[in-house]
PDB file of C-alpha atoms and ligand atoms in Angstrom:
ATOM      1  CA  MET A   1       0.000   0.000   0.000  1.00  0.00           C
ATOM      2  CA  ALA A   2       1.366   3.401  -0.956  1.00  0.00           C
ATOM      3  CA  ALA A   3       2.582   5.255   2.096  1.00  0.00           C
ATOM      4  CA  GLN A   4       0.188   7.925   3.235  1.00  0.00           C
ATOM      5  CA  ALA A   5       2.149   8.770   6.344  1.00  0.00           C
ATOM      6  CA  GLU A   6       5.524   7.910   7.780  1.00  0.00           C
ATOM      7  CA  PHE A   7       4.547   5.858  10.817  1.00  0.00           C
ATOM      8  CA  ILE A   8       1.912   3.418  12.032  1.00  0.00           C
ATOM      9  CA  TRP A   9       1.456   2.203  15.583  1.00  0.00           C
ATOM     10  CA  PHE A  10       1.271  -1.587  15.621  1.00  0.00           C
ATOM     11  CA  ASN A  11       1.038  -3.738  18.759  1.00  0.00           C
ATOM     12  CA  GLY A  12       2.695  -1.254  21.028  1.00  0.00           C
ATOM     13  CA  GLU A  13       5.300   0.336  18.821  1.00  0.00           C
ATOM     14  CA  LEU A  14       5.628   2.966  16.158  1.00  0.00           C
ATOM     15  CA  MET A  15       6.974   1.547  12.925  1.00  0.00           C
ATOM     16  CA  PRO A  16       7.477   2.731   9.346  1.00  0.00           C
ATOM     17  CA  TRP A  17       4.259   2.581   7.261  1.00  0.00           C
ATOM     18  CA  ALA A  18       5.684  -0.113   4.967  1.00  0.00           C
ATOM     19  CA  ASP A  19       6.579  -2.432   7.855  1.00  0.00           C
ATOM     20  CA  ALA A  20       3.084  -2.700   9.360  1.00  0.00           C
ATOM     21  CA  LYS A  21       2.245  -6.064   7.768  1.00  0.00           C
ATOM     22  CA  VAL A  22       0.152  -9.143   8.564  1.00  0.00           C
ATOM     23  CA  HIS A  23       0.228 -12.720   7.296  1.00  0.00           C
ATOM     24  CA  VAL A  24      -2.074 -13.713   4.400  1.00  0.00           C
ATOM     25  CA  LEU A  25      -3.659 -16.339   6.639  1.00  0.00           C
ATOM     26  CA  SER A  26      -4.693 -13.751   9.213  1.00  0.00           C
ATOM     27  CA  HIS A  27      -8.117 -14.656  10.604  1.00  0.00           C
ATOM     28  CA  ALA A  28      -9.539 -11.184   9.872  1.00  0.00           C
ATOM     29  CA  ILE A  29      -8.699 -11.447   6.177  1.00  0.00           C
ATOM     30  CA  HIS A  30     -10.691 -14.654   5.833  1.00  0.00           C
ATOM     31  CA  TYR A  31     -13.599 -14.001   8.174  1.00  0.00           C
ATOM     32  CA  GLY A  32     -13.843 -10.234   8.582  1.00  0.00           C
ATOM     33  CA  SER A  33     -13.041 -10.580  12.288  1.00  0.00           C
ATOM     34  CA  SER A  34     -11.955  -7.051  13.067  1.00  0.00           C
ATOM     35  CA  VAL A  35     -13.466  -4.063  14.816  1.00  0.00           C
ATOM     36  CA  PHE A  36     -12.377  -0.564  13.997  1.00  0.00           C
ATOM     37  CA  GLU A  37     -13.033   3.149  14.216  1.00  0.00           C
ATOM     38  CA  GLY A  38     -12.850   6.118  11.921  1.00  0.00           C
ATOM     39  CA  VAL A  39     -11.834   9.210  13.871  1.00  0.00           C
ATOM     40  CA  ARG A  40     -10.784  12.675  12.752  1.00  0.00           C
ATOM     41  CA  ALA A  41      -8.479  15.279  14.181  1.00  0.00           C
ATOM     42  CA  TYR A  42      -8.813  18.867  13.009  1.00  0.00           C
ATOM     43  CA  ASN A  43      -6.407  21.727  13.240  1.00  0.00           C
ATOM     44  CA  THR A  44      -7.700  24.231  15.781  1.00  0.00           C
ATOM     45  CA  PRO A  45      -6.294  27.558  17.008  1.00  0.00           C
ATOM     46  CA  LYS A  46      -4.693  25.502  19.828  1.00  0.00           C
ATOM     47  CA  GLY A  47      -3.216  22.863  17.500  1.00  0.00           C
ATOM     48  CA  PRO A  48      -4.659  19.560  16.324  1.00  0.00           C
ATOM     49  CA  ALA A  49      -7.544  18.145  18.361  1.00  0.00           C
ATOM     50  CA  ILE A  50      -9.185  14.744  18.077  1.00  0.00           C
ATOM     51  CA  PHE A  51     -12.957  15.062  17.946  1.00  0.00           C
ATOM     52  CA  ARG A  52     -14.917  12.983  20.477  1.00  0.00           C
ATOM     53  CA  HIS A  53     -11.928  10.743  21.003  1.00  0.00           C
ATOM     54  CA  GLN A  54     -13.372   9.179  24.136  1.00  0.00           C
ATOM     55  CA  GLU A  55     -16.651   8.218  22.444  1.00  0.00           C
ATOM     56  CA  HIS A  56     -14.874   6.690  19.457  1.00  0.00           C
ATOM     57  CA  THR A  57     -12.591   4.699  21.742  1.00  0.00           C
ATOM     58  CA  GLN A  58     -15.552   3.555  23.797  1.00  0.00           C
ATOM     59  CA  ARG A  59     -17.344   2.396  20.637  1.00  0.00           C
ATOM     60  CA  LEU A  60     -14.218   0.499  19.585  1.00  0.00           C
ATOM     61  CA  PHE A  61     -14.209  -1.360  22.896  1.00  0.00           C
ATOM     62  CA  ASP A  62     -17.985  -1.876  22.719  1.00  0.00           C
ATOM     63  CA  SER A  63     -17.582  -3.445  19.274  1.00  0.00           C
ATOM     64  CA  ALA A  64     -14.859  -5.737  20.656  1.00  0.00           C
ATOM     65  CA  LYS A  65     -17.082  -6.664  23.613  1.00  0.00           C
ATOM     66  CA  ILE A  66     -19.973  -7.659  21.337  1.00  0.00           C
ATOM     67  CA  TYR A  67     -17.648 -10.052  19.533  1.00  0.00           C
ATOM     68  CA  ARG A  68     -16.042 -11.236  22.802  1.00  0.00           C
ATOM     69  CA  MET A  69     -12.628 -10.126  21.645  1.00  0.00           C
ATOM     70  CA  LYS A  70      -9.971  -9.953  24.307  1.00  0.00           C
ATOM     71  CA  VAL A  71      -8.150  -6.649  24.068  1.00  0.00           C
ATOM     72  CA  ASP A  72      -4.802  -6.440  25.803  1.00  0.00           C
ATOM     73  CA  VAL A  73      -4.479  -2.668  25.686  1.00  0.00           C
ATOM     74  CA  THR A  74      -6.552  -0.168  27.607  1.00  0.00           C
ATOM     75  CA  ALA A  75      -8.651   2.639  26.160  1.00  0.00           C
ATOM     76  CA  GLN A  76      -6.150   5.115  27.613  1.00  0.00           C
ATOM     77  CA  GLN A  77      -3.261   3.347  25.874  1.00  0.00           C
ATOM     78  CA  ILE A  78      -5.124   3.514  22.556  1.00  0.00           C
ATOM     79  CA  MET A  79      -5.826   7.198  23.035  1.00  0.00           C
ATOM     80  CA  ASP A  80      -2.231   7.952  24.008  1.00  0.00           C
ATOM     81  CA  ALA A  81      -0.915   5.920  21.070  1.00  0.00           C
ATOM     82  CA  THR A  82      -3.233   7.801  18.695  1.00  0.00           C
ATOM     83  CA  LYS A  83      -1.707  11.090  19.774  1.00  0.00           C
ATOM     84  CA  GLU A  84       1.747   9.592  19.400  1.00  0.00           C
ATOM     85  CA  VAL A  85       1.000   8.607  15.780  1.00  0.00           C
ATOM     86  CA  ILE A  86      -0.370  12.051  14.942  1.00  0.00           C
ATOM     87  CA  ARG A  87       2.690  13.704  16.440  1.00  0.00           C
ATOM     88  CA  ALA A  88       5.146  11.298  14.776  1.00  0.00           C
ATOM     89  CA  ASN A  89       3.535  11.964  11.394  1.00  0.00           C
ATOM     90  CA  LYS A  90       3.474  15.741  12.044  1.00  0.00           C
ATOM     91  CA  LEU A  91      -0.209  15.927  11.120  1.00  0.00           C
ATOM     92  CA  ASN A  92      -2.461  18.892  11.756  1.00  0.00           C
ATOM     93  CA  ASN A  93      -5.557  17.355  10.188  1.00  0.00           C
ATOM     94  CA  ALA A  94      -5.851  13.591  10.292  1.00  0.00           C
ATOM     95  CA  TYR A  95      -8.108  10.675   9.593  1.00  0.00           C
ATOM     96  CA  ILE A  96      -7.366   8.086  12.262  1.00  0.00           C
ATOM     97  CA  ARG A  97      -8.007   4.386  11.872  1.00  0.00           C
ATOM     98  CA  PRO A  98      -7.601   2.177  14.937  1.00  0.00           C
ATOM     99  CA  VAL A  99      -8.340  -1.513  14.317  1.00  0.00           C
ATOM    100  CA  ILE A 100      -8.426  -4.531  16.608  1.00  0.00           C
ATOM    101  CA  PHE A 101      -8.334  -7.842  14.784  1.00  0.00           C
ATOM    102  CA  TYR A 102      -7.606 -11.522  14.914  1.00  0.00           C
ATOM    103  CA  GLY A 103      -4.332 -12.019  13.095  1.00  0.00           C
ATOM    104  CA  ASP A 104      -2.081 -15.027  13.089  1.00  0.00           C
ATOM    105  CA  ILE A 105      -4.179 -17.274  15.365  1.00  0.00           C
ATOM    106  CA  GLY A 106      -4.821 -20.121  12.940  1.00  0.00           C
ATOM    107  CA  LEU A 107      -7.666 -20.517  10.475  1.00  0.00           C
ATOM    108  CA  GLY A 108     -10.124 -22.238  12.799  1.00  0.00           C
ATOM    109  CA  LEU A 109     -13.371 -20.327  12.467  1.00  0.00           C
ATOM    110  CA  ARG A 110     -14.266 -20.643  16.128  1.00  0.00           C
ATOM    111  CA  VAL A 111     -11.940 -18.437  18.103  1.00  0.00           C
ATOM    112  CA  LYS A 112     -10.780 -19.436  21.581  1.00  0.00           C
ATOM    113  CA  ASP A 113     -11.932 -17.140  24.390  1.00  0.00           C
ATOM    114  CA  ASP A 114      -8.390 -16.015  25.108  1.00  0.00           C
ATOM    115  CA  ALA A 115      -7.285 -15.667  21.466  1.00  0.00           C
ATOM    116  CA  LYS A 116      -4.744 -12.913  20.991  1.00  0.00           C
ATOM    117  CA  THR A 117      -5.838  -9.770  19.156  1.00  0.00           C
ATOM    118  CA  ASP A 118      -3.625  -7.391  17.218  1.00  0.00           C
ATOM    119  CA  VAL A 119      -4.070  -3.643  17.426  1.00  0.00           C
ATOM    120  CA  SER A 120      -2.962  -1.022  14.976  1.00  0.00           C
ATOM    121  CA  ILE A 121      -3.515   2.711  14.655  1.00  0.00           C
ATOM    122  CA  ALA A 122      -2.890   4.621  11.440  1.00  0.00           C
ATOM    123  CA  ALA A 123      -3.251   8.378  11.003  1.00  0.00           C
ATOM    124  CA  PHE A 124      -2.955  10.198   7.709  1.00  0.00           C
ATOM    125  CA  GLU A 125      -4.408  13.102   5.779  1.00  0.00           C
ATOM    126  CA  TRP A 126      -7.722  12.380   4.096  1.00  0.00           C
ATOM    127  CA  GLY A 127      -9.793  15.050   2.401  1.00  0.00           C
ATOM    128  CA  THR A 128     -13.505  15.187   1.675  1.00  0.00           C
ATOM    129  CA  TYR A 129     -14.898  11.662   1.605  1.00  0.00           C
ATOM    130  CA  LEU A 130     -17.638  12.065  -0.992  1.00  0.00           C
ATOM    131  CA  GLY A 131     -15.755  14.385  -3.332  1.00  0.00           C
ATOM    132  CA  ASP A 132     -14.429  17.927  -3.169  1.00  0.00           C
ATOM    133  CA  ASP A 133     -17.658  19.644  -4.163  1.00  0.00           C
ATOM    134  CA  ALA A 134     -19.873  17.410  -2.035  1.00  0.00           C
ATOM    135  CA  LEU A 135     -19.930  19.586   1.083  1.00  0.00           C
ATOM    136  CA  GLU A 136     -21.233  22.565  -0.884  1.00  0.00           C
ATOM    137  CA  GLN A 137     -23.031  21.168  -3.895  1.00  0.00           C
ATOM    138  CA  GLY A 138     -24.441  18.013  -2.332  1.00  0.00           C
ATOM    139  CA  VAL A 139     -24.459  14.476  -3.692  1.00  0.00           C
ATOM    140  CA  ASP A 140     -26.824  12.400  -5.805  1.00  0.00           C
ATOM    141  CA  VAL A 141     -27.874   9.199  -4.066  1.00  0.00           C
ATOM    142  CA  GLY A 142     -29.976   6.180  -4.964  1.00  0.00           C
ATOM    143  CA  ILE A 143     -31.886   3.655  -2.889  1.00  0.00           C
ATOM    144  CA  SER A 144     -30.023   0.372  -2.875  1.00  0.00           C
ATOM    145  CA  SER A 145     -31.547  -2.943  -3.856  1.00  0.00           C
ATOM    146  CA  TRP A 146     -29.545  -4.315  -0.908  1.00  0.00           C
ATOM    147  CA  ASN A 147     -31.133  -4.066   2.539  1.00  0.00           C
ATOM    148  CA  ARG A 148     -29.146  -3.444   5.686  1.00  0.00           C
ATOM    149  CA  LEU A 149     -28.547  -6.385   7.986  1.00  0.00           C
ATOM    150  CA  ALA A 150     -31.419  -7.836   9.973  1.00  0.00           C
ATOM    151  CA  ALA A 151     -30.997  -7.223  13.711  1.00  0.00           C
ATOM    152  CA  ASN A 152     -30.672 -10.919  14.506  1.00  0.00           C
ATOM    153  CA  THR A 153     -28.085 -11.647  11.825  1.00  0.00           C
ATOM    154  CA  MET A 154     -25.141  -9.343  12.516  1.00  0.00           C
ATOM    155  CA  PRO A 155     -25.135  -6.462  14.995  1.00  0.00           C
ATOM    156  CA  THR A 156     -25.019  -3.148  13.159  1.00  0.00           C
ATOM    157  CA  GLY A 157     -24.250  -1.427  16.456  1.00  0.00           C
ATOM    158  CA  ALA A 158     -20.763  -2.929  16.234  1.00  0.00           C
ATOM    159  CA  LYS A 159     -18.346  -1.312  13.818  1.00  0.00           C
ATOM    160  CA  ALA A 160     -16.946  -4.610  12.604  1.00  0.00           C
ATOM    161  CA  GLY A 161     -14.967  -5.366   9.450  1.00  0.00           C
ATOM    162  CA  GLY A 162     -17.465  -7.964   8.189  1.00  0.00           C
ATOM    163  CA  ASN A 163     -20.343  -5.459   8.229  1.00  0.00           C
ATOM    164  CA  TYR A 164     -18.615  -3.510   5.509  1.00  0.00           C
ATOM    165  CA  LEU A 165     -19.315  -6.163   2.902  1.00  0.00           C
ATOM    166  CA  SER A 166     -22.897  -4.906   3.127  1.00  0.00           C
ATOM    167  CA  SER A 167     -21.631  -1.341   2.764  1.00  0.00           C
ATOM    168  CA  GLN A 168     -19.547  -2.314  -0.261  1.00  0.00           C
ATOM    169  CA  LEU A 169     -22.537  -3.809  -2.054  1.00  0.00           C
ATOM    170  CA  ILE A 170     -24.542  -0.677  -1.377  1.00  0.00           C
ATOM    171  CA  GLY A 171     -21.736   1.677  -2.404  1.00  0.00           C
ATOM    172  CA  GLN A 172     -20.701  -0.252  -5.516  1.00  0.00           C
ATOM    173  CA  GLU A 173     -24.256  -0.494  -6.806  1.00  0.00           C
ATOM    174  CA  ALA A 174     -24.745   3.235  -6.281  1.00  0.00           C
ATOM    175  CA  LYS A 175     -21.589   4.028  -8.271  1.00  0.00           C
ATOM    176  CA  ARG A 176     -22.672   1.696 -11.081  1.00  0.00           C
ATOM    177  CA  HIS A 177     -25.932   3.616 -11.319  1.00  0.00           C
ATOM    178  CA  GLY A 178     -24.150   6.963 -11.442  1.00  0.00           C
ATOM    179  CA  TYR A 179     -24.749   8.033  -7.840  1.00  0.00           C
ATOM    180  CA  GLN A 180     -22.120   9.120  -5.345  1.00  0.00           C
ATOM    181  CA  GLU A 181     -23.672   7.092  -2.544  1.00  0.00           C
ATOM    182  CA  GLY A 182     -26.327   4.486  -1.864  1.00  0.00           C
ATOM    183  CA  ILE A 183     -29.003   4.559   0.825  1.00  0.00           C
ATOM    184  CA  ALA A 184     -30.160   1.243   2.222  1.00  0.00           C
ATOM    185  CA  LEU A 185     -33.555   0.357   3.618  1.00  0.00           C
ATOM    186  CA  ASP A 186     -33.820  -1.991   6.567  1.00  0.00           C
ATOM    187  CA  ILE A 187     -35.456  -5.404   6.177  1.00  0.00           C
ATOM    188  CA  ASN A 188     -38.844  -3.859   7.020  1.00  0.00           C
ATOM    189  CA  GLY A 189     -38.509  -1.417   4.148  1.00  0.00           C
ATOM    190  CA  TYR A 190     -37.814   1.668   6.246  1.00  0.00           C
ATOM    191  CA  ILE A 191     -34.894   4.006   5.628  1.00  0.00           C
ATOM    192  CA  SER A 192     -31.731   2.863   7.374  1.00  0.00           C
ATOM    193  CA  GLU A 193     -28.516   4.671   6.409  1.00  0.00           C
ATOM    194  CA  GLY A 194     -25.902   5.223   3.727  1.00  0.00           C
ATOM    195  CA  ALA A 195     -23.059   2.801   3.051  1.00  0.00           C
ATOM    196  CA  GLY A 196     -20.934   4.687   5.548  1.00  0.00           C
ATOM    197  CA  GLU A 197     -23.104   7.540   6.835  1.00  0.00           C
ATOM    198  CA  ASN A 198     -26.212   8.206   8.878  1.00  0.00           C
ATOM    199  CA  LEU A 199     -29.055  10.139   7.295  1.00  0.00           C
ATOM    200  CA  PHE A 200     -31.139  13.136   8.304  1.00  0.00           C
ATOM    201  CA  ILE A 201     -34.244  14.614   6.695  1.00  0.00           C
ATOM    202  CA  VAL A 202     -35.432  18.180   7.226  1.00  0.00           C
ATOM    203  CA  LYS A 203     -39.205  18.402   6.945  1.00  0.00           C
ATOM    204  CA  ASP A 204     -41.360  21.356   8.004  1.00  0.00           C
ATOM    205  CA  GLY A 205     -38.558  22.720  10.176  1.00  0.00           C
ATOM    206  CA  LYS A 206     -38.009  19.436  12.062  1.00  0.00           C
ATOM    207  CA  LEU A 207     -35.041  17.118  11.834  1.00  0.00           C
ATOM    208  CA  LEU A 208     -36.010  13.479  11.298  1.00  0.00           C
ATOM    209  CA  THR A 209     -33.649  10.508  11.471  1.00  0.00           C
ATOM    210  CA  PRO A 210     -34.079   6.723  11.546  1.00  0.00           C
ATOM    211  CA  PRO A 211     -33.913   5.147  15.031  1.00  0.00           C
ATOM    212  CA  THR A 212     -31.218   2.687  16.098  1.00  0.00           C
ATOM    213  CA  THR A 213     -33.719  -0.130  15.446  1.00  0.00           C
ATOM    214  CA  ALA A 214     -33.390   0.625  11.706  1.00  0.00           C
ATOM    215  CA  ALA A 215     -30.118  -1.348  11.504  1.00  0.00           C
ATOM    216  CA  ILE A 216     -27.923   1.744  11.649  1.00  0.00           C
ATOM    217  CA  LEU A 217     -24.533   2.283  13.191  1.00  0.00           C
ATOM    218  CA  PRO A 218     -25.312   4.818  15.951  1.00  0.00           C
ATOM    219  CA  GLY A 219     -22.989   7.443  14.575  1.00  0.00           C
ATOM    220  CA  ILE A 220     -21.020   9.841  16.705  1.00  0.00           C
ATOM    221  CA  THR A 221     -21.524  12.564  14.100  1.00  0.00           C
ATOM    222  CA  ARG A 222     -25.259  11.744  14.214  1.00  0.00           C
ATOM    223  CA  ALA A 223     -25.251  12.290  17.991  1.00  0.00           C
ATOM    224  CA  THR A 224     -23.294  15.527  17.546  1.00  0.00           C
ATOM    225  CA  ILE A 225     -25.720  16.858  14.940  1.00  0.00           C
ATOM    226  CA  MET A 226     -28.694  15.981  17.147  1.00  0.00           C
ATOM    227  CA  HIS A 227     -27.063  17.952  19.943  1.00  0.00           C
ATOM    228  CA  LEU A 228     -26.272  20.944  17.702  1.00  0.00           C
ATOM    229  CA  ALA A 229     -29.818  20.967  16.311  1.00  0.00           C
ATOM    230  CA  GLN A 230     -31.293  20.982  19.794  1.00  0.00           C
ATOM    231  CA  GLN A 231     -29.014  23.888  20.693  1.00  0.00           C
ATOM    232  CA  ARG A 232     -30.496  25.755  17.747  1.00  0.00           C
ATOM    233  CA  GLY A 233     -34.005  24.975  18.981  1.00  0.00           C
ATOM    234  CA  ILE A 234     -34.630  22.568  16.092  1.00  0.00           C
ATOM    235  CA  GLU A 235     -36.792  19.631  17.110  1.00  0.00           C
ATOM    236  CA  VAL A 236     -35.145  16.262  16.431  1.00  0.00           C
ATOM    237  CA  VAL A 237     -37.322  13.179  16.006  1.00  0.00           C
ATOM    238  CA  GLU A 238     -36.015   9.621  15.715  1.00  0.00           C
ATOM    239  CA  GLN A 239     -38.672   7.735  13.807  1.00  0.00           C
ATOM    240  CA  SER A 240     -39.215   5.038  11.200  1.00  0.00           C
ATOM    241  CA  LEU A 241     -39.230   6.718   7.817  1.00  0.00           C
ATOM    242  CA  PRO A 242     -40.620   5.322   4.579  1.00  0.00           C
ATOM    243  CA  ARG A 243     -38.747   5.701   1.304  1.00  0.00           C
ATOM    244  CA  GLU A 244     -41.042   8.429   0.008  1.00  0.00           C
ATOM    245  CA  ALA A 245     -40.033  10.646   2.943  1.00  0.00           C
ATOM    246  CA  LEU A 246     -36.802  11.100   0.992  1.00  0.00           C
ATOM    247  CA  TYR A 247     -38.610  12.226  -2.156  1.00  0.00           C
ATOM    248  CA  LEU A 248     -40.741  14.708  -0.216  1.00  0.00           C
ATOM    249  CA  ALA A 249     -38.013  16.043   2.087  1.00  0.00           C
ATOM    250  CA  ASP A 250     -37.231  19.759   2.241  1.00  0.00           C
ATOM    251  CA  GLU A 251     -33.563  18.869   2.788  1.00  0.00           C
ATOM    252  CA  ILE A 252     -31.505  15.732   3.327  1.00  0.00           C
ATOM    253  CA  PHE A 253     -27.963  15.358   4.582  1.00  0.00           C
ATOM    254  CA  LEU A 254     -25.610  12.532   5.454  1.00  0.00           C
ATOM    255  CA  THR A 255     -23.362  12.467   8.510  1.00  0.00           C
ATOM    256  CA  GLY A 256     -20.213  10.555   9.355  1.00  0.00           C
ATOM    257  CA  THR A 257     -16.712  11.133  10.596  1.00  0.00           C
ATOM    258  CA  ALA A 258     -15.392  10.728   7.058  1.00  0.00           C
ATOM    259  CA  ALA A 259     -18.386  12.263   5.224  1.00  0.00           C
ATOM    260  CA  GLU A 260     -18.784  15.032   7.854  1.00  0.00           C
ATOM    261  CA  VAL A 261     -22.082  16.801   6.978  1.00  0.00           C
ATOM    262  CA  THR A 262     -22.822  16.213   3.291  1.00  0.00           C
ATOM    263  CA  PRO A 263     -25.996  17.563   1.671  1.00  0.00           C
ATOM    264  CA  VAL A 264     -28.019  15.311  -0.648  1.00  0.00           C
ATOM    265  CA  ARG A 265     -29.365  17.047  -3.744  1.00  0.00           C
ATOM    266  CA  SER A 266     -31.275  14.175  -5.340  1.00  0.00           C
ATOM    267  CA  VAL A 267     -32.596  10.719  -4.483  1.00  0.00           C
ATOM    268  CA  ASP A 268     -33.292   8.236  -7.301  1.00  0.00           C
ATOM    269  CA  GLY A 269     -33.090  11.166  -9.711  1.00  0.00           C
ATOM    270  CA  ILE A 270     -35.751  13.144  -7.841  1.00  0.00           C
ATOM    271  CA  GLN A 271     -34.579  16.601  -6.772  1.00  0.00           C
ATOM    272  CA  VAL A 272     -34.525  17.204  -3.025  1.00  0.00           C
ATOM    273  CA  GLY A 273     -35.965  20.586  -2.029  1.00  0.00           C
ATOM    274  CA  CYS A 274     -34.247  23.347  -3.972  1.00  0.00           C
ATOM    275  CA  GLY A 275     -31.656  20.899  -5.379  1.00  0.00           C
ATOM    276  CA  SER A 276     -28.724  22.351  -3.482  1.00  0.00           C
ATOM    277  CA  ARG A 277     -27.592  22.719   0.140  1.00  0.00           C
ATOM    278  CA  GLY A 278     -30.608  23.877   2.150  1.00  0.00           C
ATOM    279  CA  ALA A 279     -30.737  26.465   4.933  1.00  0.00           C
ATOM    280  CA  VAL A 280     -30.912  24.035   7.872  1.00  0.00           C
ATOM    281  CA  THR A 281     -28.153  21.865   6.414  1.00  0.00           C
ATOM    282  CA  THR A 282     -25.982  24.961   5.894  1.00  0.00           C
ATOM    283  CA  THR A 283     -26.491  26.050   9.507  1.00  0.00           C
ATOM    284  CA  LEU A 284     -25.782  22.642  11.051  1.00  0.00           C
ATOM    285  CA  GLN A 285     -22.841  21.992   8.746  1.00  0.00           C
ATOM    286  CA  LYS A 286     -21.299  25.306   9.822  1.00  0.00           C
ATOM    287  CA  ASP A 287     -22.000  24.578  13.491  1.00  0.00           C
ATOM    288  CA  TYR A 288     -20.310  21.202  13.045  1.00  0.00           C
ATOM    289  CA  PHE A 289     -17.169  22.582  11.397  1.00  0.00           C
ATOM    290  CA  ASP A 290     -16.972  25.465  13.895  1.00  0.00           C
ATOM    291  CA  LEU A 291     -17.085  22.919  16.689  1.00  0.00           C
ATOM    292  CA  VAL A 292     -14.574  20.392  15.356  1.00  0.00           C
ATOM    293  CA  LYS A 293     -12.160  23.130  14.277  1.00  0.00           C
ATOM    294  CA  GLY A 294     -12.283  24.854  17.653  1.00  0.00           C
ATOM    295  CA  VAL A 295     -13.879  28.010  16.242  1.00  0.00           C
ATOM    296  CA  SER A 296     -16.841  27.789  18.606  1.00  0.00           C
ATOM    297  CA  GLU A 297     -16.639  27.067  22.320  1.00  0.00           C
ATOM    298  CA  ASP A 298     -16.125  23.395  23.193  1.00  0.00           C
ATOM    299  CA  LYS A 299     -18.767  23.306  25.947  1.00  0.00           C
ATOM    300  CA  ASN A 300     -18.795  19.504  26.193  1.00  0.00           C
ATOM    301  CA  GLY A 301     -15.073  18.814  26.264  1.00  0.00           C
ATOM    302  CA  TRP A 302     -15.250  17.017  22.906  1.00  0.00           C
ATOM    303  CA  LEU A 303     -11.867  18.237  21.651  1.00  0.00           C
ATOM    304  CA  ASP A 304      -8.916  16.143  22.776  1.00  0.00           C
ATOM    305  CA  TYR A 305      -5.815  18.216  22.053  1.00  0.00           C
ATOM    306  CA  VAL A 306      -2.848  16.308  20.696  1.00  0.00           C
ATOM    307  CA  GLU A 307      -0.173  18.473  22.311  1.00  0.00           C
TER     308      GLU A 307
HETATM  309  N1  LIG B 401     -22.981   4.231   9.409  1.00  0.00           N
HETATM  310  C1  LIG B 401     -21.975   3.485   8.937  1.00  0.00           C
HETATM  311  C2  LIG B 401     -22.275   2.171   8.303  1.00  0.00           C
HETATM  312  C3  LIG B 401     -20.657   3.954   9.032  1.00  0.00           C
HETATM  313  O1  LIG B 401     -19.641   3.233   8.559  1.00  0.00           O
HETATM  314  C4  LIG B 401     -20.412   5.218   9.614  1.00  0.00           C
HETATM  315  C5  LIG B 401     -19.003   5.745   9.707  1.00  0.00           C
HETATM  316  N2  LIG B 401     -18.362   5.326  10.862  1.00  0.00           N
HETATM  317  C6  LIG B 401     -21.499   5.942  10.117  1.00  0.00           C
HETATM  318  C7  LIG B 401     -22.767   5.420   9.987  1.00  0.00           C
HETATM  319  C8  LIG B 401     -21.298   7.263  10.787  1.00  0.00           C
HETATM  320  O2  LIG B 401     -20.692   7.069  12.043  1.00  0.00           O
HETATM  321  P1  LIG B 401     -19.775   8.185  12.714  1.00  0.00           P
HETATM  322  O3  LIG B 401     -20.538   9.444  12.668  1.00  0.00           O
HETATM  323  O4  LIG B 401     -19.581   7.691  14.110  1.00  0.00           O
HETATM  324  O5  LIG B 401     -18.522   8.237  11.946  1.00  0.00           O
END
């Protein structure tokens, strides 16, 4: 893999990017047995700060707990190591990717309770996830023919490697049909989420979003946006939403650590609202960037400064 930064933290030590390797028979490669996070650090007036670092780390450990993975490092060690990687790579803005996985433990599908896990943390620069114009112009999305996972098949509340096969099917199909992203319905036919983003609808001044029962990953950006909306006096409702709610929305936007706050300008070729970034989306997007970049006051202690 082409080097995107100088160093990676792998099982307790910083090493050159090119040296952070695993064996081809690693369990995670064959069975998707990894849990991971996508975290961002933004340059603020007080230097780089990792946004909601604690919550991301907690979700990483929650994902490991769901899969009964034994993790030999503590949350604090992961957080300290993350800062170390950012500093070593001299990054001001960073996309951070911690992953806990079963590596060289043999190919037996059933993992022993005390099986060793490997841990790595990469940090590198990564621009706008859905394209350079996406944050301003919005993206065109299509409803996927693939549903999200049923609740009793694989837990969507865990951010696990294997789940992303579902996301790949959704994303690939969208691209094939000329969209930038795909939106999946849950198995009951209600709106779930994008391949790698949560979804919000603005309708009659309210913010609507699918509940956690709609097979979504409970996104940290989603929680942040709900908080920012409430601060603005915008009512937020978590409710089951039928597909046509997308066609009749005043505004739609996607949220995610990578995707940040990305407006949606059309769904299945039907224009959303005015066909560009709407007023509520503009406000919340600005509030989000002001917060993560340390422009507005960090009232909740969500910025973890690297220095
Ligand atoms: N859903 C899925 C499937 C995702 O991969 C992501 C990205 N982590 C999200 C939602 C958004 O989550 P977050 O805001 O915590 O990044």
